Amino acid sequence: MKFSRSFMLAIVALAILATLPLFLSGNLLNAAIKMMIAALFALAFTLAMGQAGMLSFGHAAYYGLGAFAALHLMKGVEQQLFWFPTPLVPLGGAVVGFLFGLLFGWFATQRSGVYFSMVTLALAELLFTIAPTLSGVFGDESGISTIRGAWWVFSFGPDNQVYYLTLAWVAICSLLMWCFTQTPLGRLALALRDNEHRVRFLGFNTHLARTLIFAISCLFTGVAGALLAIANEATNYTIFAAGASANVVLQTFIGGAGTFFGPALGAAVMTFFARVTSDLTRSWLLYQGVIFVLVMLFAPGGLGGLVATHAQKVRAGAWRGLIGPYALALLAGLLLVAGLVFTVESIHVVLTDAYLAATRAAGGKWVPFKLFGTSFAPDSPVTWGLPIALFAAGGLLLPIARRMTLAAWREATALPDVVGSTASPSSPARKSQGAAT
Amino acid sequence: MNASGMTAAEPVLELKGLRKSFGETQIIRGVDLAVKRGQRHALIGPNGAGKSTLFNLISGHYVPTSGEILLNGESIAGLAPHIINRRGLSRSFQITNVFPRMSVAENLRISIMGRHGHRFTLFQAISALKAVNDEVDEYIRKLRLERRRNDLAGDLAYSEQRILEMGMSLATEPSVLILDEPTAGMSREETAYIVELIREVTEGRTLLVVEHDMSVVFTLCDQVSVLVYGEVIATGDPASVRANKKVQEAYLGEEVH
């Protein structure tokens, strides 16, 4: 039952993704490609992190190696050194990711916990440092670039062909990674996460097991990197930067490492968020950080955890009671976000060189600044009153929304007999569901 | 009772002149011990006698300073824990040591699948391994954990976790099972229950038990060795060990029932 429902959801998601190019503009289609790649990267990362408890801070290494492997394959085809079908180029990323995963993993998995994380970080930084000096492999500062070769009836010129290629690989790899969780090695990964010491005393070579699981994670990471290379037709050594490794960690935690598809969701959402906000404001990294902190504080299970909790705990038909409180909480949240954004953006504008030059020209006096298409005077009460009003309104609504949400949540998740004993007036419908469960 | 006819049997586990020092401090000072096939052998001794150290030496957690550990006549001293396990020695732990976020059935399945050669199997679904899953069910029944089958191990009561923990060691089907204080921290009823359960599930197996509770030792085991300051001062059946003067002195007035 549970399996078939998840399976149906996956089919529906796949169907939606398959029809998406019919509705999306070029820019959004490109965004969708990047979101799928990020989702695959996060799933691959989670295979090591969420399931086997290996928090890697250096997964950009395998992502980048996969990308370079793909580029070299494509370049070889472009220069007619050999023949290789473009749709299979990600295999190159998979092989290189796996081999380096074995090699680096062999060292990193000698240790657990923080020490493991530090070794993975160091190995990735090592690659980041030596890559620019190995210009034959990684190009120089500008990296290497090539073009996608045509194959069969596909030119792989238009974005929607790249989209479908990416979708196919992401879908297949996701399915394979899900299957991995159902294999003996996949189950062993969970045991290693829970208690490596005990596994050793049950007759398993845990170092070998962890190396192998890490390398499988790197294999799929390599595929993600290769897909990125196919989409961009270029990359350079900055793909190995620590920021890229940190990004996948953030996305995975926002998505929720405890669920299978949570990390993919988190990666897709955050990639889209970064793409949209980075065009609008230079403070987008600050907002991303705020989101991360809020998720860690109030929903440590991440987006996937929230979805899973709702799916498991809320009785069917009890959703209606939650809509009101959630809408109120959303309103309070939006007011606070509006206040925060106004404040951050105002500060940002006032600190720009252009504004400082304008104040100097006005003899050191404050001059009005432009924000959101309107002009605000720094000494006007409106400029100060607006964010204060937004914060106040949000701040007042939030505790109310919180109380209402808690009450509604208790109501929606209560066991049938508990609800019966508190004699809620709207119980006939609920009783029938209680009987069903 | 079951050992009396087999006293002539070859020892399954044998320690010869085993020594372990941590820096200057000698914790194990030349231990000789033989556990014969089918015996339930208890290791007792006052606090600080080195029982846990001896356990950790046998199971491969520590490497001995000198001496021999023979399992079925072959040396296992200094081998990695997972190799020792595969040679046929399995230990349980004094602290609860299960996989808390996995179900009871999955905890046992990890122990069992390795023995069936599925250590790193990647191209087969675990649900398709019928022999493994049948055996998991069998162990769940033996351990009387049927009603807890699909509960997370971390959600079990303490005594149930200890039973599961012992069951996981047992499920690797070792030629020697060593238990580290299996009834530590349990109530009188729980102790009686678990001792009876251990008797039942380890029928015909070779057992080495470290235990503080003398009543447990005398109901469960047919051989007792007393470890004091890193040396075995007496070995024999429970009655003769109880009567032993040196043992009584070592326990310094502690009542030996």
Short mmCIF file of N, CA and C in Angstrom, two decimals, chain A residues 180-188 190-206 208-210 212 216, chain B residues 59 61 81-82 85-86 91 93 97-102 106 110-111 113-114 119-122 124-126 129 165 168-169 172:
data_model
loop_
_atom_site.label_atom_id
_atom_site.label_comp_id
_atom_site.label_asym_id
_atom_site.label_seq_id
_atom_site.Cartn_x
_atom_site.Cartn_y
_atom_site.Cartn_z
N PHE A 180 18.81 0.51 -4.68
CA PHE A 180 19.96 0.26 -3.81
C PHE A 180 19.53 0.12 -2.36
N THR A 181 18.58 0.96 -1.94
CA THR A 181 18.15 0.89 -0.53
C THR A 181 17.50 -0.44 -0.22
N GLN A 182 17.08 -1.18 -1.24
CA GLN A 182 16.39 -2.45 -1.01
C GLN A 182 17.33 -3.66 -1.11
N THR A 183 18.60 -3.41 -1.38
CA THR A 183 19.55 -4.52 -1.49
C THR A 183 20.20 -4.79 -0.12
N PRO A 184 20.80 -5.96 0.04
CA PRO A 184 21.52 -6.22 1.30
C PRO A 184 22.54 -5.13 1.62
N LEU A 185 23.30 -4.67 0.62
CA LEU A 185 24.29 -3.63 0.90
C LEU A 185 23.60 -2.33 1.32
N GLY A 186 22.45 -2.05 0.72
CA GLY A 186 21.69 -0.85 1.10
C GLY A 186 21.20 -0.93 2.53
N ARG A 187 20.78 -2.12 2.95
CA ARG A 187 20.34 -2.29 4.34
C ARG A 187 21.53 -2.20 5.27
N LEU A 188 22.67 -2.73 4.82
CA LEU A 188 23.88 -2.65 5.64
C LEU A 188 24.28 -1.19 5.85
N LEU A 190 22.35 1.31 6.32
CA LEU A 190 21.57 1.82 7.46
C LEU A 190 22.17 1.35 8.77
N ALA A 191 22.60 0.09 8.79
CA ALA A 191 23.20 -0.45 10.01
C ALA A 191 24.50 0.29 10.33
N LEU A 192 25.27 0.60 9.28
CA LEU A 192 26.53 1.32 9.48
C LEU A 192 26.26 2.71 10.04
N ARG A 193 25.20 3.34 9.54
CA ARG A 193 24.83 4.67 10.04
C ARG A 193 24.48 4.59 11.52
N ASP A 194 23.70 3.55 11.89
CA ASP A 194 23.23 3.44 13.26
C ASP A 194 24.34 3.06 14.23
N ASN A 195 25.22 2.13 13.82
CA ASN A 195 26.15 1.57 14.79
C ASN A 195 27.24 0.77 14.06
N GLU A 196 28.26 1.49 13.59
CA GLU A 196 29.29 0.81 12.81
C GLU A 196 30.03 -0.25 13.63
N HIS A 197 30.26 0.10 14.90
CA HIS A 197 31.01 -0.78 15.79
C HIS A 197 30.35 -2.16 15.87
N ARG A 198 29.03 -2.17 15.98
CA ARG A 198 28.32 -3.45 16.10
C ARG A 198 28.41 -4.26 14.81
N VAL A 199 28.35 -3.55 13.68
CA VAL A 199 28.42 -4.23 12.39
C VAL A 199 29.71 -5.02 12.27
N ARG A 200 30.79 -4.42 12.78
CA ARG A 200 32.10 -5.07 12.71
C ARG A 200 32.08 -6.40 13.47
N PHE A 201 31.37 -6.41 14.59
CA PHE A 201 31.34 -7.63 15.40
C PHE A 201 30.29 -8.63 14.91
N LEU A 202 29.64 -8.30 13.79
CA LEU A 202 28.74 -9.27 13.18
C LEU A 202 29.38 -9.89 11.93
N GLY A 203 30.66 -9.65 11.75
CA GLY A 203 31.37 -10.33 10.68
C GLY A 203 31.51 -9.54 9.40
N PHE A 204 31.28 -8.22 9.44
CA PHE A 204 31.40 -7.42 8.22
C PHE A 204 32.67 -6.58 8.26
N ASN A 205 33.35 -6.54 7.13
CA ASN A 205 34.48 -5.63 7.00
C ASN A 205 33.91 -4.24 6.73
N THR A 206 33.78 -3.45 7.79
CA THR A 206 33.05 -2.19 7.65
C THR A 206 33.80 -1.17 6.81
N LEU A 208 35.59 -1.79 4.14
CA LEU A 208 35.30 -2.13 2.76
C LEU A 208 33.88 -1.73 2.38
N ALA A 209 32.94 -2.03 3.29
CA ALA A 209 31.54 -1.71 3.01
C ALA A 209 31.35 -0.21 2.83
N ARG A 210 31.98 0.58 3.72
CA ARG A 210 31.81 2.03 3.63
C ARG A 210 32.48 2.59 2.39
N LEU A 212 32.80 1.04 -0.44
CA LEU A 212 31.96 0.67 -1.57
C LEU A 212 30.72 1.58 -1.64
N ILE A 216 29.71 4.25 -4.60
CA ILE A 216 28.44 4.22 -5.33
C ILE A 216 27.80 5.61 -5.30
N SER B 59 37.52 -11.06 21.61
CA SER B 59 36.68 -10.70 20.46
C SER B 59 37.43 -9.83 19.45
N HIS B 61 38.83 -6.81 19.96
CA HIS B 61 38.78 -5.36 20.18
C HIS B 61 40.16 -4.84 20.58
N PRO B 81 38.13 -7.82 14.23
CA PRO B 81 36.89 -8.35 14.80
C PRO B 81 36.01 -9.09 13.79
N HIS B 82 35.92 -8.54 12.55
CA HIS B 82 35.01 -9.19 11.61
C HIS B 82 35.54 -10.55 11.15
N ASN B 85 34.81 -12.98 13.96
CA ASN B 85 33.40 -13.36 13.90
C ASN B 85 33.17 -14.43 12.85
N ARG B 86 33.80 -14.27 11.69
CA ARG B 86 33.59 -15.24 10.62
C ARG B 86 34.24 -16.58 10.94
N ARG B 91 30.32 -12.09 19.96
CA ARG B 91 30.15 -11.56 21.30
C ARG B 91 28.93 -10.65 21.37
N PHE B 93 27.28 -7.40 23.88
CA PHE B 93 27.88 -6.29 24.59
C PHE B 93 27.16 -5.99 25.90
N ASN B 97 23.60 -2.58 22.35
CA ASN B 97 24.34 -2.30 21.13
C ASN B 97 23.58 -2.83 19.92
N VAL B 98 22.44 -2.19 19.62
CA VAL B 98 21.62 -2.60 18.49
C VAL B 98 21.63 -1.49 17.43
N PHE B 99 20.86 -1.65 16.36
CA PHE B 99 20.70 -0.58 15.38
C PHE B 99 19.36 0.10 15.67
N PRO B 100 19.40 1.22 16.42
CA PRO B 100 18.16 1.75 16.99
C PRO B 100 17.13 2.21 15.95
N ARG B 101 17.59 2.65 14.78
CA ARG B 101 16.62 3.18 13.81
C ARG B 101 16.21 2.15 12.77
N MET B 102 16.46 0.88 13.07
CA MET B 102 16.01 -0.19 12.18
C MET B 102 15.09 -1.11 12.97
N GLU B 106 14.96 -6.27 10.90
CA GLU B 106 16.12 -5.84 10.12
C GLU B 106 17.42 -5.97 10.90
N ILE B 110 20.54 -8.30 9.40
CA ILE B 110 21.94 -7.92 9.17
C ILE B 110 22.86 -9.05 9.65
N SER B 111 22.56 -9.61 10.84
CA SER B 111 23.39 -10.69 11.35
C SER B 111 23.34 -11.91 10.45
N MET B 113 22.24 -12.23 7.14
CA MET B 113 22.56 -12.18 5.71
C MET B 113 24.06 -12.36 5.45
N GLY B 114 24.90 -11.90 6.39
CA GLY B 114 26.33 -12.05 6.18
C GLY B 114 26.72 -13.51 6.10
N ARG B 119 27.11 -10.14 1.93
CA ARG B 119 27.72 -9.05 2.68
C ARG B 119 27.64 -7.76 1.87
N PHE B 120 28.03 -7.85 0.61
CA PHE B 120 28.00 -6.64 -0.22
C PHE B 120 27.12 -6.85 -1.43
N THR B 121 26.11 -7.70 -1.30
CA THR B 121 25.26 -8.01 -2.45
C THR B 121 24.52 -6.76 -2.93
N LEU B 122 24.60 -6.54 -4.24
CA LEU B 122 24.11 -5.28 -4.79
C LEU B 122 23.05 -5.50 -5.86
N GLN B 124 20.51 -7.82 -5.95
CA GLN B 124 19.41 -8.65 -5.52
C GLN B 124 18.63 -7.90 -4.45
N ALA B 125 17.31 -7.93 -4.56
CA ALA B 125 16.51 -7.28 -3.53
C ALA B 125 16.52 -8.13 -2.28
N ILE B 126 16.58 -7.46 -1.13
CA ILE B 126 16.67 -8.20 0.13
C ILE B 126 15.40 -8.98 0.39
N LEU B 129 15.46 -12.67 -0.77
CA LEU B 129 16.35 -13.67 -0.17
C LEU B 129 15.56 -14.52 0.81
N GLU B 165 19.88 -7.91 21.24
CA GLU B 165 21.33 -7.79 21.09
C GLU B 165 22.01 -9.17 21.16
N MET B 168 21.21 -11.14 18.05
CA MET B 168 22.01 -10.78 16.88
C MET B 168 23.35 -11.49 16.90
N SER B 169 23.94 -11.60 18.09
CA SER B 169 25.21 -12.34 18.19
C SER B 169 24.99 -13.81 17.90
N THR B 172 24.56 -15.09 14.18
CA THR B 172 25.70 -15.33 13.30
C THR B 172 26.16 -16.78 13.45
#
